[in-house]
CSV table of C-alpha atoms in Angstrom, one decimal:
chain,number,residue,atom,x,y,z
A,999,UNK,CA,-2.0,-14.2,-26.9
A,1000,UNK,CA,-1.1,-17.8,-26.3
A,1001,UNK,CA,-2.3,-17.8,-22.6
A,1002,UNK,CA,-4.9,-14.9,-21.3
A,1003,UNK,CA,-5.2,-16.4,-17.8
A,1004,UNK,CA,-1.4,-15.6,-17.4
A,1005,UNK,CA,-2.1,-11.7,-18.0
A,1006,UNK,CA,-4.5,-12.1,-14.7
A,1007,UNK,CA,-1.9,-11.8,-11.8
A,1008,UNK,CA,0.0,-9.2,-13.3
A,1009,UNK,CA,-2.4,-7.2,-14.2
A,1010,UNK,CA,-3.9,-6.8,-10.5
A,1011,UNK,CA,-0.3,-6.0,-9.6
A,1012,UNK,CA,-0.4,-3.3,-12.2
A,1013,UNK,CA,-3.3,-2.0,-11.3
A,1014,UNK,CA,-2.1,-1.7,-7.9
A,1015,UNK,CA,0.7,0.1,-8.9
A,1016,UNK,CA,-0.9,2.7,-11.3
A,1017,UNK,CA,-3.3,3.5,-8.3
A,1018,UNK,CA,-0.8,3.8,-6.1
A,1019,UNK,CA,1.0,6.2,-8.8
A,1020,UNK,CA,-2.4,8.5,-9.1
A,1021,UNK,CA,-3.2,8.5,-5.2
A,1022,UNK,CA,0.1,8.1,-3.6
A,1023,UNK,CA,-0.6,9.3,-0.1
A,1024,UNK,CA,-3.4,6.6,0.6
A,1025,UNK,CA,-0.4,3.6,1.7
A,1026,UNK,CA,0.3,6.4,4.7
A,1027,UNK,CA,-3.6,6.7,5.4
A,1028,UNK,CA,-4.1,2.8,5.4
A,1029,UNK,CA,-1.0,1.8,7.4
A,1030,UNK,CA,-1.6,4.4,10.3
A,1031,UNK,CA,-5.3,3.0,10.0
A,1032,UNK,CA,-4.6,-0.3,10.5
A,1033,UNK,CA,-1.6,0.6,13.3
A,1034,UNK,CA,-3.7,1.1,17.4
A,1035,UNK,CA,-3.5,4.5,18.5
A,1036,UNK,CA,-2.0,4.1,21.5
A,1037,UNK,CA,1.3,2.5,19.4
A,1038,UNK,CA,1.3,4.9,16.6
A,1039,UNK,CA,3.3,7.3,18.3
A,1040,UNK,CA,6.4,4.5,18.8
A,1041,UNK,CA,5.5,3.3,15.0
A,1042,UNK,CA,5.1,6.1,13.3
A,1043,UNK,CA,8.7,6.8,12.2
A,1044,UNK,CA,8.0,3.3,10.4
A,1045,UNK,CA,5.5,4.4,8.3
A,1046,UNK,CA,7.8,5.2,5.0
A,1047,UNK,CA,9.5,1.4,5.6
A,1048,UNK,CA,6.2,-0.5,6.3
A,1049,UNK,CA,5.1,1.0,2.7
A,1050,UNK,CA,8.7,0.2,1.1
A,1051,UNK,CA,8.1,-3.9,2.5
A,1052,UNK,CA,4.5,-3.5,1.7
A,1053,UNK,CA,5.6,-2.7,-2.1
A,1054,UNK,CA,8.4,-5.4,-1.7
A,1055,UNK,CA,6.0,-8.0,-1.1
A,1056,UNK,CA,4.3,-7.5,-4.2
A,1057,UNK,CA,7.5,-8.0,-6.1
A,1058,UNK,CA,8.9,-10.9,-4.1
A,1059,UNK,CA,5.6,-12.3,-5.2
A,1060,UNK,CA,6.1,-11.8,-8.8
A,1061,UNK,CA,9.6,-12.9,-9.2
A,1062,UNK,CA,9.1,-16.2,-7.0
A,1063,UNK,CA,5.8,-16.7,-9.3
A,1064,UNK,CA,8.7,-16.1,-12.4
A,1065,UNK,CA,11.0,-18.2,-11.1
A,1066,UNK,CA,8.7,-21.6,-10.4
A,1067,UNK,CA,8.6,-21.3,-6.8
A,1068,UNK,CA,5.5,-21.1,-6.5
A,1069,UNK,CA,4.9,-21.9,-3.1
A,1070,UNK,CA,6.8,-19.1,-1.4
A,1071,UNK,CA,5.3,-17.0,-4.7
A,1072,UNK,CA,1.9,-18.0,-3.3
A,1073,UNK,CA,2.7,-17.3,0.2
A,1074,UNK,CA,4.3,-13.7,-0.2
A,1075,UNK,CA,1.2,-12.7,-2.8
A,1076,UNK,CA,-1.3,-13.7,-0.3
A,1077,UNK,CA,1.0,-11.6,2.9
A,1078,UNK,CA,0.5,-8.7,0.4
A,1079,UNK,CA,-2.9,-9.1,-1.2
A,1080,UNK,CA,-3.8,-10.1,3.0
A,1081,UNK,CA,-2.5,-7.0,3.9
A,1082,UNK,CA,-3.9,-4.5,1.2
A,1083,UNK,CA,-7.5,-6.4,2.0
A,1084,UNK,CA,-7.2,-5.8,5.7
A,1085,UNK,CA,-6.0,-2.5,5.5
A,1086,UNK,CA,-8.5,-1.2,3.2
A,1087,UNK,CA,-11.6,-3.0,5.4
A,1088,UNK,CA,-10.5,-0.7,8.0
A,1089,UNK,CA,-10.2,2.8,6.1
A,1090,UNK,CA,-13.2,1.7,4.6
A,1091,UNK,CA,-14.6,1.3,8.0
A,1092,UNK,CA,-13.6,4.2,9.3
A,1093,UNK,CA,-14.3,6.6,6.1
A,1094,UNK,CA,-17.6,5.8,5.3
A,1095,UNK,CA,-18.0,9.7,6.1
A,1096,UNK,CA,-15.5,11.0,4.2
A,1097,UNK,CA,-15.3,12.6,0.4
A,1098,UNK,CA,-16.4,9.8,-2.0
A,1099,UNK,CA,-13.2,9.7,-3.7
A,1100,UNK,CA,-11.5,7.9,-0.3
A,1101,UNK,CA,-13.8,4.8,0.2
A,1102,UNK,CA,-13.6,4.7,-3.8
A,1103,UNK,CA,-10.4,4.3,-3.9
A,1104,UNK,CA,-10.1,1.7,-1.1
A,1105,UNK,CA,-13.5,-0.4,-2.4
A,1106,UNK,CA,-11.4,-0.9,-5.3
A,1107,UNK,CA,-7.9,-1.9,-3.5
A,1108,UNK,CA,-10.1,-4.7,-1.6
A,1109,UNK,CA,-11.8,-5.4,-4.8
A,1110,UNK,CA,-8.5,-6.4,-6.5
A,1111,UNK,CA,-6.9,-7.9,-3.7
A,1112,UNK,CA,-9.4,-10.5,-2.8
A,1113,UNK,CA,-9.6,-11.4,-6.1
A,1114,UNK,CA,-5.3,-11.3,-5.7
A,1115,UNK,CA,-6.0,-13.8,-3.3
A,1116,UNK,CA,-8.7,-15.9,-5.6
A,1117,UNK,CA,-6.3,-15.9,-8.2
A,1118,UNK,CA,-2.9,-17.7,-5.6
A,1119,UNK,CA,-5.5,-19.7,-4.5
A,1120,UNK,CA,-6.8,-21.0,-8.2
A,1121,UNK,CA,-2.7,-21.2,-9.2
A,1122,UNK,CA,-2.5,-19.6,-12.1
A,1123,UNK,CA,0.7,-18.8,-13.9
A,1124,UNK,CA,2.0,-15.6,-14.6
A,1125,UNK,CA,3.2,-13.9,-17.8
A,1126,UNK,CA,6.7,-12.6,-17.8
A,1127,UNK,CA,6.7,-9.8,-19.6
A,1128,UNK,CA,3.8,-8.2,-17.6
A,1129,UNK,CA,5.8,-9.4,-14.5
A,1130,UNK,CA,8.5,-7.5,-15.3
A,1131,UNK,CA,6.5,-4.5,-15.9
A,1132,UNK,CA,4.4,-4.8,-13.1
A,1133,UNK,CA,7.4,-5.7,-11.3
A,1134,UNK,CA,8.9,-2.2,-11.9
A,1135,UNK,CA,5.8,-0.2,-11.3
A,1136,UNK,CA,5.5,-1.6,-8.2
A,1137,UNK,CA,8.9,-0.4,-7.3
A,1138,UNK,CA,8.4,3.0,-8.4
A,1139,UNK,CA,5.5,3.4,-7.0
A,1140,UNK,CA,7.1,2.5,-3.3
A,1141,UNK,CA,9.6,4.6,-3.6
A,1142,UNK,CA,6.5,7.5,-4.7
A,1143,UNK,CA,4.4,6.4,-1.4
A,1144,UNK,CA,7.5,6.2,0.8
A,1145,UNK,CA,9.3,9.4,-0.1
A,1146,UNK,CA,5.5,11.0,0.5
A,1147,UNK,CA,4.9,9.1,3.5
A,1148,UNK,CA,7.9,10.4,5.4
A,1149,UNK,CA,6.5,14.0,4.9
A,1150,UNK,CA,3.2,12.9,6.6
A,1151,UNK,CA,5.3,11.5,9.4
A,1152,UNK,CA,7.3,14.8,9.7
A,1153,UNK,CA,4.2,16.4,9.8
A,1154,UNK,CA,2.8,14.1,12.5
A,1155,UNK,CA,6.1,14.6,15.4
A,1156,UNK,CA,5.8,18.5,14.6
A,1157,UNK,CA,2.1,18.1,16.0
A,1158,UNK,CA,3.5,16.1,18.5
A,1159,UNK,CA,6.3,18.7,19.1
A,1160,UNK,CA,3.7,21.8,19.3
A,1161,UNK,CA,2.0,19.5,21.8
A,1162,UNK,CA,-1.4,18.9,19.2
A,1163,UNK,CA,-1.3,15.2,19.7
A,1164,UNK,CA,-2.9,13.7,16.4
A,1165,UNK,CA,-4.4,10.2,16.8
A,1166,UNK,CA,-2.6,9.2,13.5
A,1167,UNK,CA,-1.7,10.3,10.1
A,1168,UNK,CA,-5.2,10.6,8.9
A,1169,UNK,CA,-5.4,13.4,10.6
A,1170,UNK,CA,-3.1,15.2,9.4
A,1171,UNK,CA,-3.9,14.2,5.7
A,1172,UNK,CA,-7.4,14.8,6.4
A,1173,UNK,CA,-6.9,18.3,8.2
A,1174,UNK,CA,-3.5,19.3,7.7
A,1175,UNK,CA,-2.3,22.6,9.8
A,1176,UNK,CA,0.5,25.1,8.8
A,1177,UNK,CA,3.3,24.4,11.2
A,1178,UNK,CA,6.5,25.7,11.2
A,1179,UNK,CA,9.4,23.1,10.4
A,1180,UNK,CA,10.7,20.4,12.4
A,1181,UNK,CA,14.2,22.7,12.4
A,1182,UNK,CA,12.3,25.6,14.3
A,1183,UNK,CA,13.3,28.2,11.5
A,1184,UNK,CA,9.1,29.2,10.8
């Protein structure tokens, strides 16, 4: 292994990605945690795309880190290591309550993300071959979280359409309810 420290970066972004592949609804909880109540109801047909850019930021990260620009590589990993910090504060916030296995899981997101951001900040390189990988995992676990998302989201505007207002997805992924389909066929 000629340089360990370039396995660092990566590896956080693999990590990422094979949580995300175990626990693939928790994007949809920590997006509609992070989005007010009072505009989740406009946004919430977003939630599938605000996962998909989330993801793409961890890419666009990696292959500007690949490609020696490391400036706009810098900036994009720190947009998505910001965002995965600040959205699991806030779930953390809010479920200090819930099953252990929740504020687990977020503890170590913001673990790995602020130390995401340590790592831009230090300016390490990046290995390649782990990019690539990590690269791909990342892509395969947004199109996992997204596909997922948009049932959560269909779930949420047939609470709205039965007049069962939820405040946002958490809700619904915390106490989901038998409804009958969007299509009105139940």
């Amino acid at each position: 292994m000629a340089d360990w420290k370039s396995h660092l970066l990566p590896a956080l972004f693999l990590l990422h990605g094979g949580i995300n592949l175990m626990f693939y609804g928790f994007p949809a909880v920590m997006f509609s945690a992070v989005i007010p109540a009072s505009l989740y109801g406009k946004l919430a047909w977003a939630l599938p795309f605000l996962i998909l850019g989330y993801f793409a930021l961890g890419i666009l990260a990696l292959y500007h880190l690949l490609i020696h620009n490391v400036r706009r590589g810098k900036l994009l990993g720190l947009l998505y290591f910001g965002a995965g910090a600040l959205g699991s504060a806030v779930v953390l916030s809010e479920s200090l309550h819930e099953m252990p296995l929740l504020p687990a899981i977020f503890a170590l997101w913001l673990a790995l993300s602020l130390l995401g951001m340590l790592l831009l900040f230090r300016g390490i390189g990046v290995s390649w071959k782990l990019s690539l990988v990590a690269m791909t995992l990342l892509g395969i676990s947004a199109l996992v979280s997204a596909s997922t998302a948009q049932w959560v989201v269909e779930d949420y505007y047939a609470h709205v359409h039965i007049g069962e207002i939820p405040e946002n997805a958490t809700v619904i992924v915390a106490y989901p309810e038998n409804v009958s389909p969007p299509n009105g066929t139940g």
